[in-house]
Amino acid sequence: MNWPHKDLLDVSQLSREDVDVVMRTAASFREINARPVKKVPTLKGKSVVLFFAEPSTRTKTSFDIAGKRLSADTFGLAKSGSSLQKGETLKDTVLTLQAMNPDAIVMRHSSSGAADFVARRVSCAVINAGDGWHAHPTQALLDLFTLREVWGDDLVGKTVTILGDVAHSRVARSNIRLLTMLGVTVRLCAPRTLLPKDARALGAKVFHELEPALDSADAVMCLRLQLERQEAGLLPDLREYARRFCLTKARLKNAAPDVKVLHPGPINRGVEIASDLADAGNSLILDQVASGVAVRMAILYLHITRKEKGETA
Amino acid sequence: MTPPDLVVADAAVPGRDGRWTLVCAAGQVLELSPHDPAARFPEARVIEAKGQLLLPAMTDAHTHLREPGQEWKEDIASGLAAAAGGGFSNILCMANTDPVNDNESVTRLMLRRASEAWPHGPRLFPVGALTMGLAGKQLAPMEELLAAGCVAFSNDGEPVADTELFRHALEYAADLAPVIDHCEDPYMAKGAGANEGVMSARLGLRGQPDVAEALQVARDILLAEYLNAPVHLAHVSCRRAVELIADAKRRGAPVTAETCPHYLTMTDAALFGYDTMAKVNPPLRTDDDRLALIQALREGVIDILATDHAPHAAHEKETPFEDAKNGITGLDTALGSLWELVRLGQLSAEDIAQRFAWRPAEIFRLPHCRFAPGDPADFCLFDPEQSWVVTPETLRSKGKNTPLLGQSLTGRVTLTAVNGHVVYELARAGA
């Protein structure tokens, strides 16, 4: 199998077959994470730059662990402490990184399209770890991996409700694209201020009230509510948000009997999800974190070991 | 009588059948008459224009020439070079320079630079600031600016948020010169470089709703009617604004309006792939808006075309979308890009003459040429069949920031004359 993509910018570039390859590869790596010695030499001698121009702990750590478990050398570069803070343009920063000849750049940036911008300017693989409100493909893939572990490979006919701040969420956009491609019915639920004006164009059904949005849902993905949204006038306050939209056990009563609950983290307990629900048996939140390492190992492996056209195996 | 010194022979003229010969002397039109192959003009330069269209040279009511202060993007010499190459005789340049054009020293500097670089034209007509420093706090000295050579006032990209002050600005300017307003609600439009809609939802970009433009258009219309003071609405980009303007004009409100070639030829689909070249304010909108604008221009609801020529340096566009500067460079490509619409029958060559040459010159009271005896000999020749590829080298502006880069246009300005002086002539292939 030769992976056809130089970069991973969003799930929209992937075919169903590509998604299956990622899932199978991640499944084969997951076993490594349970071993006493969690390291294989697969990417020995390869270098991965973790370029995070926006704060992140869990995604960066997840990629770092994924790279190291495959024996790649990983190098972290944050915005603070980098030349970006000294006024260097993104173009110059990435050309400088490129000149050091890494095998992959994993990047996060606050601007939608930033990963695309970088990918067109460097020859190494670019893995989008989140660009603005646009895309977070590895999060969508790890969410899928988590759901497939529970539901099996076929997700056709399932209903997933994405609850919360869709407007500003790259996690939501990537999940909508990936899940709808696989035959899942996606519902969005949020106050209108937290949905894009033309939310239906994303390919999902739109709700502004919890009850109908959760009715018979097979899974609910809560999104993190950024606390600055209330300062921007999009919400009265967090208490009011929780009154309308906080996911609780009681509010799930009309969902599917074994409804699953996901959250990309970090959680605001009591705001978007009740504390007891986050810790309950049907919560997959920690499974998502575990899946994250396996999926990111797969993504790094597929992109770094791919053969260029014309190269012989 | 002065003998003819410049003749354009055998040209097509919009709105007239047959072939025509334009005879000029001492910078003025002597006559436009049916082409007579036997006619001889021994003392004149005779330009054979067979297969070409003779158009009145155009007036661009909305450009940014960046001098003083941002000469790395453009300066008056390069901006006027692009204007000459684009077929323009009159250029209005906005006040958002550094320092701002809010006093006579800046106006005079601009005019001096223009006459040094292009003594025979294109003519430069500065637009003075409406408020000091474009800060929206205190009126600029409009009579001083007018006396120094400004022909209109505008706060351009910094629309006056304080409605009371804007009212006073319109009242004060009413006896001096037209006010041009860039219509956007200062809160709703803030920080957005994409039209709010399907594209912005998919791309995850902050959207600027067309309502943000229409709200301010409505405000301006109401004030113009109430005060009986004229307002010119800059770069209208959406159907909602068109509908408000149509209603206002039916009531006889003293408003005029412009739109730009890019709003007639492109939509927000150009943002696919986060193309920063297509980032402009107001943003490119939907196809429905585009069609409404074309119709409005044909019907005169929108009075004029203007380029909103906004040159930027390469590094100011080579950034992620949200960090990129707004603006498209437009003087070089205006006519070539519009010609697609003429070929499709959506606009006529007469529409172009009316909306890009005569009407803007009327609104801002500038010299222009209707090919009547005594008119200034301001014209351009346009070869409607000549295809050319837009490359950095074919653009005379310093700003190479256009989504047309790499595209082929059919139709090209081959010669421009101002007051009978040829200020631009395209080198002929193989000549």
Tab-separated table of C-alpha atoms in Angstrom, chain A residues 89-91 109-114 116-117 120-121 131-134 167-168 173 177 196-199 201-202, chain B residues 196-207 209 240 273-276 314-315 317-323:
chain	number	residue	atom	x	y	z
A	89	THR	CA	6.367	35.809	8.833
A	90	LEU	CA	4.917	32.325	8.768
A	91	LYS	CA	6.415	31.861	5.313
A	109	HIS	CA	-2.135	27.678	13.784
A	110	SER	CA	-4.890	30.106	14.645
A	111	SER	CA	-5.601	30.961	10.980
A	112	SER	CA	-7.932	28.838	8.871
A	113	GLY	CA	-5.966	27.627	5.861
A	114	ALA	CA	-2.568	27.979	7.544
A	116	ASP	CA	-2.602	24.537	3.421
A	117	PHE	CA	-0.412	27.651	3.135
A	120	ARG	CA	2.275	24.447	-0.621
A	121	ARG	CA	5.652	25.831	0.384
A	131	ASP	CA	-6.003	25.430	11.658
A	132	GLY	CA	-8.287	28.173	12.931
A	133	TRP	CA	-11.912	27.179	12.659
A	134	HIS	CA	-11.284	25.067	9.597
A	167	ALA	CA	-19.171	28.101	14.536
A	168	HIS	CA	-15.658	28.326	15.910
A	173	ARG	CA	-16.099	20.786	10.730
A	177	ARG	CA	-17.152	15.860	6.823
A	196	PRO	CA	-22.330	29.518	11.207
A	197	LYS	CA	-25.016	31.533	9.403
A	198	ASP	CA	-25.323	28.878	6.701
A	199	ALA	CA	-24.751	25.865	8.944
A	201	ALA	CA	-24.284	24.008	4.015
A	202	LEU	CA	-21.993	21.869	6.149
B	196	GLU	CA	-20.617	35.399	5.314
B	197	GLY	CA	-22.264	32.446	3.671
B	198	VAL	CA	-21.716	28.924	2.493
B	199	MET	CA	-18.064	29.486	1.572
B	200	SER	CA	-17.113	31.077	4.889
B	201	ALA	CA	-18.980	28.345	6.787
B	202	ARG	CA	-17.067	25.634	4.954
B	203	LEU	CA	-13.666	27.297	5.058
B	204	GLY	CA	-13.999	28.276	8.703
B	205	LEU	CA	-13.451	31.963	8.005
B	206	ARG	CA	-14.977	34.888	9.835
B	207	GLY	CA	-17.718	36.169	7.571
B	209	PRO	CA	-22.535	39.667	6.045
B	240	ARG	CA	-29.318	44.085	-0.731
B	273	GLY	CA	-7.878	27.152	-1.333
B	274	TYR	CA	-7.670	30.309	0.785
B	275	ASP	CA	-6.470	32.417	-2.150
B	276	THR	CA	-5.373	35.631	-0.464
B	314	ALA	CA	4.010	40.235	-2.428
B	315	HIS	CA	4.815	39.518	1.216
B	317	LYS	CA	-0.410	38.593	0.473
B	318	GLU	CA	1.896	35.617	1.085
B	319	THR	CA	0.376	34.867	4.467
B	320	PRO	CA	-2.446	32.784	5.889
B	321	PHE	CA	-5.798	34.187	4.732
B	322	GLU	CA	-6.736	36.037	7.879
B	323	ASP	CA	-3.382	37.838	8.048
